[in-house]
Tab-separated table of C-alpha atoms in Angstrom:
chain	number	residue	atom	x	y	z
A	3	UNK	CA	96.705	97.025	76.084
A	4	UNK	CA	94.224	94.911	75.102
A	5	UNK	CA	91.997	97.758	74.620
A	6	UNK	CA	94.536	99.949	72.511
A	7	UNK	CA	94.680	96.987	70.065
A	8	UNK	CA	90.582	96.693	70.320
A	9	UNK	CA	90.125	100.414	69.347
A	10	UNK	CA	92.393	100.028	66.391
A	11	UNK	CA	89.709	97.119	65.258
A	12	UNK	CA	89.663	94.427	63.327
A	13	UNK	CA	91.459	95.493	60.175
A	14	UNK	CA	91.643	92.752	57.963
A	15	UNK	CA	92.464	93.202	54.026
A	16	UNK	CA	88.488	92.560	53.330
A	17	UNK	CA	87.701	96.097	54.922
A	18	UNK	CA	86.495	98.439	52.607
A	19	UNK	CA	88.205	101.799	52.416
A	20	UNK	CA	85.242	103.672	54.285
A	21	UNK	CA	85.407	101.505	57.353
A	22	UNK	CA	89.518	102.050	57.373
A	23	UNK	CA	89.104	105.831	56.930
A	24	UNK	CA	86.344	105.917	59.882
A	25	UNK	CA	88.669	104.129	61.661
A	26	UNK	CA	91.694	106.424	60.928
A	27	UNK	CA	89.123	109.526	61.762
A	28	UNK	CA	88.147	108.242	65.066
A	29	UNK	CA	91.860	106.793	65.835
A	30	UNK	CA	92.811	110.637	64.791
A	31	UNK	CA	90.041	112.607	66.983
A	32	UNK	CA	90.837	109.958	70.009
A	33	UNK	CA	94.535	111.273	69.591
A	34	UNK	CA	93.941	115.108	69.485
A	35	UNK	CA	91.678	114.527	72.342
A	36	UNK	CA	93.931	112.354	74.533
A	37	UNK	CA	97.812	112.435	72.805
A	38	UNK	CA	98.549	114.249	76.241
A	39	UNK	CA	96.829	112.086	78.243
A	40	UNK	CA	98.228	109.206	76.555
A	41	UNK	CA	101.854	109.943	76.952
A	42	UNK	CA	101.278	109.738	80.771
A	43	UNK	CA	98.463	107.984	81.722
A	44	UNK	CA	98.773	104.509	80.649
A	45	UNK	CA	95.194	103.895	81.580
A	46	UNK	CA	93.826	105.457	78.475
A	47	UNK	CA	94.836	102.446	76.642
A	48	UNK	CA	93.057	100.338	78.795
A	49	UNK	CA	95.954	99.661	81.338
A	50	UNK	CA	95.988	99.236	84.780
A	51	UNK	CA	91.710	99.372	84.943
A	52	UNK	CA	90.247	97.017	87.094
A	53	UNK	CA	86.709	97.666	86.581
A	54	UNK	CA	84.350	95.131	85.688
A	55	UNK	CA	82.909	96.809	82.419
A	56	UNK	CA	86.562	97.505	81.314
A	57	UNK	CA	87.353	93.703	81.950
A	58	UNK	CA	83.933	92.257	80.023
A	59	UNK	CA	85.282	94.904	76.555
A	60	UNK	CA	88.525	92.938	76.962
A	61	UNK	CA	86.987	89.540	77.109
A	62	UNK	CA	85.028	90.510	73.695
A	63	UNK	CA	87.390	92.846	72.074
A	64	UNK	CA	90.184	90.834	72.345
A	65	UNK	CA	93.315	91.422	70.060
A	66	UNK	CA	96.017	89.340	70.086
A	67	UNK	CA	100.043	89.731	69.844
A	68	UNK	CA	99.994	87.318	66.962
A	69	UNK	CA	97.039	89.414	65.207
A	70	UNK	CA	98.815	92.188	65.602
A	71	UNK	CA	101.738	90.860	64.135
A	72	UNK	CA	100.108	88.828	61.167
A	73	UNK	CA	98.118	92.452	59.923
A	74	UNK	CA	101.026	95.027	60.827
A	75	UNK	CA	101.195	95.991	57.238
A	76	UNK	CA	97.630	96.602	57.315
A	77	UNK	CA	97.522	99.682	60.116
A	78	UNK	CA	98.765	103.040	58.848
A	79	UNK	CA	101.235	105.226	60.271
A	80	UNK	CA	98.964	107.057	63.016
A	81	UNK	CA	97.208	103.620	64.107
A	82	UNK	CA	101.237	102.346	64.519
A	83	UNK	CA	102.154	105.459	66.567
A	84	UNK	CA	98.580	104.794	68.644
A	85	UNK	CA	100.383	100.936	69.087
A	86	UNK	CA	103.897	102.839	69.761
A	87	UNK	CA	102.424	104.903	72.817
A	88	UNK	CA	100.176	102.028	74.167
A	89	UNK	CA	103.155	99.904	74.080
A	90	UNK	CA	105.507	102.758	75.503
A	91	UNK	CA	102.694	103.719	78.207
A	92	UNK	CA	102.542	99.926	78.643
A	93	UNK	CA	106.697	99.800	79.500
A	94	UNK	CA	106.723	102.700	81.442
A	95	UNK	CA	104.050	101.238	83.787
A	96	UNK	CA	105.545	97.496	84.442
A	97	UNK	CA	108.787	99.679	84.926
A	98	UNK	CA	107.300	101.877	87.764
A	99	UNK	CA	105.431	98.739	89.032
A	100	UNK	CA	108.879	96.682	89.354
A	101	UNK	CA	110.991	99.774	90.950
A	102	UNK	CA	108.018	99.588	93.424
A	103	UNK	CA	108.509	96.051	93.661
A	104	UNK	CA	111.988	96.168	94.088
A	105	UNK	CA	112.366	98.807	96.752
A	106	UNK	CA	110.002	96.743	98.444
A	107	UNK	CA	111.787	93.533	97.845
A	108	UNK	CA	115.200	95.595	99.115
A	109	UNK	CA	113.675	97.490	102.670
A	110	UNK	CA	111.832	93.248	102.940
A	111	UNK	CA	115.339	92.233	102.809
A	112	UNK	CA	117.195	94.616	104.924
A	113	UNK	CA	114.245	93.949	107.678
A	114	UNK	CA	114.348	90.291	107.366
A	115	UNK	CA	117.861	90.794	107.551
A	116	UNK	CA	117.788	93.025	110.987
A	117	UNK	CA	115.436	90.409	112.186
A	118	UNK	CA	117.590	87.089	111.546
A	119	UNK	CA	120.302	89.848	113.459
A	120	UNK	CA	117.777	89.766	116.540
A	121	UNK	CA	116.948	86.456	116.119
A	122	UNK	CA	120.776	84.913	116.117
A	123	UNK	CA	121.291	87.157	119.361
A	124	UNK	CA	117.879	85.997	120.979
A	125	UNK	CA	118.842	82.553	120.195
A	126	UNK	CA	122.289	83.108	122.232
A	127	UNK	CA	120.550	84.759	124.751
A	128	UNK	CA	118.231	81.536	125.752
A	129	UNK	CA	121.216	79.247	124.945
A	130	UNK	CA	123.091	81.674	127.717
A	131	UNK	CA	119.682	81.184	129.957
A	132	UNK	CA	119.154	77.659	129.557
A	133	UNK	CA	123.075	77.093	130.566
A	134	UNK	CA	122.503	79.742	133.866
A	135	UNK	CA	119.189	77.230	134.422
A	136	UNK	CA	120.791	74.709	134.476
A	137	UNK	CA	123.780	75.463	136.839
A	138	UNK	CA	121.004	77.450	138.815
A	139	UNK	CA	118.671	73.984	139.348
A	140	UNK	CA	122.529	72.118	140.391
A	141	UNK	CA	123.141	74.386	142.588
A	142	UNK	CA	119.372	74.562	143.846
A	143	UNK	CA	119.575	70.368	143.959
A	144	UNK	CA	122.927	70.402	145.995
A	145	UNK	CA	121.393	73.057	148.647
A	146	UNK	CA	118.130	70.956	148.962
A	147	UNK	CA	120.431	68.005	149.790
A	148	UNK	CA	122.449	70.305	152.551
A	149	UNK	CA	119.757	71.155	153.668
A	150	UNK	CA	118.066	67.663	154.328
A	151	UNK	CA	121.101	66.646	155.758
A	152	UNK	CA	121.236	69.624	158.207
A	153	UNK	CA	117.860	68.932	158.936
A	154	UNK	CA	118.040	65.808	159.757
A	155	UNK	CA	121.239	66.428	161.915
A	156	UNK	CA	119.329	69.181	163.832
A	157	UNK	CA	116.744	66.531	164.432
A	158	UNK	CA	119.307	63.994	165.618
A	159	UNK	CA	121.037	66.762	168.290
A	160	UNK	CA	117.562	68.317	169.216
A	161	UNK	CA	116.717	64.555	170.147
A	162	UNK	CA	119.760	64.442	172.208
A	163	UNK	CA	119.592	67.668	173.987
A	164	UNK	CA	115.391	66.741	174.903
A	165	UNK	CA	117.214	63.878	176.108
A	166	UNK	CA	119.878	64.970	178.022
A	167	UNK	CA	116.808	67.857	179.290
A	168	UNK	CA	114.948	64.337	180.339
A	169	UNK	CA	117.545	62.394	181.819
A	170	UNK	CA	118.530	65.794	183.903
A	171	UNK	CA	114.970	66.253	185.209
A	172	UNK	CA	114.667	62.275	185.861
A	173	UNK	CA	117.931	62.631	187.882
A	174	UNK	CA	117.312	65.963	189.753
A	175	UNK	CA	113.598	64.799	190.684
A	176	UNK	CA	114.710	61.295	192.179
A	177	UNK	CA	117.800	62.801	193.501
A	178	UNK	CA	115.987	65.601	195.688
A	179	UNK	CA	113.615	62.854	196.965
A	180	UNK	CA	116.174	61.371	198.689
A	181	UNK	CA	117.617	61.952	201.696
A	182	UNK	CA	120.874	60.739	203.452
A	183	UNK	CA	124.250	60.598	203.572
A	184	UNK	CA	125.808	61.848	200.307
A	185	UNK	CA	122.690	63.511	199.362
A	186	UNK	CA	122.570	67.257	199.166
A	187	UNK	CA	119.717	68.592	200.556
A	188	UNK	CA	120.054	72.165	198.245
A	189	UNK	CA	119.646	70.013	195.377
């Protein structure tokens, strides 16, 4: 836009009337050349370029709103229409840009939306996890205890049954040593 109100010049009331018709001329032959292009290609005005030669004219050719506004009896009717389609071309182009935006903004919601969905049943799942942990490593705990005490009561009758195995060989070996009355001699 900045561009579009560049091209139109400085028009000032201390302009003589050959500069304003040279400008009406070229504002005229730009307009026969590019009225079509202008209507849809809001880039002819300058808009939506991001080169760096196109950035450096608006730096220097800089015309402001309030310019504008102060010399808007100064521009003639084709310069204003010029303005009109600039501004138009200038509409139409934030318009597109914030449908873009806002179909992007709505599909950002509906996934953020699906994922807080996934999230909220992830976040029961774990909760459902942690609480089968935990009954899992009780469980685990009691065995581990059951199982100490059956080990150690395995332990205890394996003692006594080497034992009794002992005490049975002890008795057998002294008993078939001796001989006599009451003494059986099979044994």
């Amino acid at each position: 836009m900045k561009k579009a109100f560049a091209t139109m010049g400085n028009l000032s009331e201390e302009e003589s009337e050959d500069e304003k018709l040279e400008n009406n001329r070229h504002i005229e032959s730009k307009k026969r050349g590019t009225s079509q292009i202008t209507r849809n290609n809001p880039s002819t005005y300058g808009l939506g370029s991001d080169s760096e030669e196109d950035e450096e004219e608006d730096i220097h050719g800089k015309v402001s709103l309030h310019h504008v506004k102060n010399n808007l009896s100064s521009y003639s009717k084709r310069e204003l229409e010029s303005l009109l389609y600039t501004l138009i071309n200038a509409y139409q182009s934030a318009d597109s840009r914030r449908e873009l935006i806002m179909e992007d903004y709505a599909s950002l919601r509906e996934e953020n939306e699906n994922l807080e969905k996934q999230n909220h049943r992830l976040l029961s799942k774990i909760t459902e996890l942690n609480k089968n942990l935990d009954s899992m490593t009780k469980k685990n705990e009691e065995l581990n205890k059951e199982l100490h005490m059956s080990k150690a009561e395995v332990e205890n009758s394996m003692r006594w049954t080497r034992s009794s195995i002992l005490l049975d060989n002890i008795h057998k070996s002294q008993t078939s040593t001796k001989h006599g009355i009451g003494f059986d001699k099979n044994s």
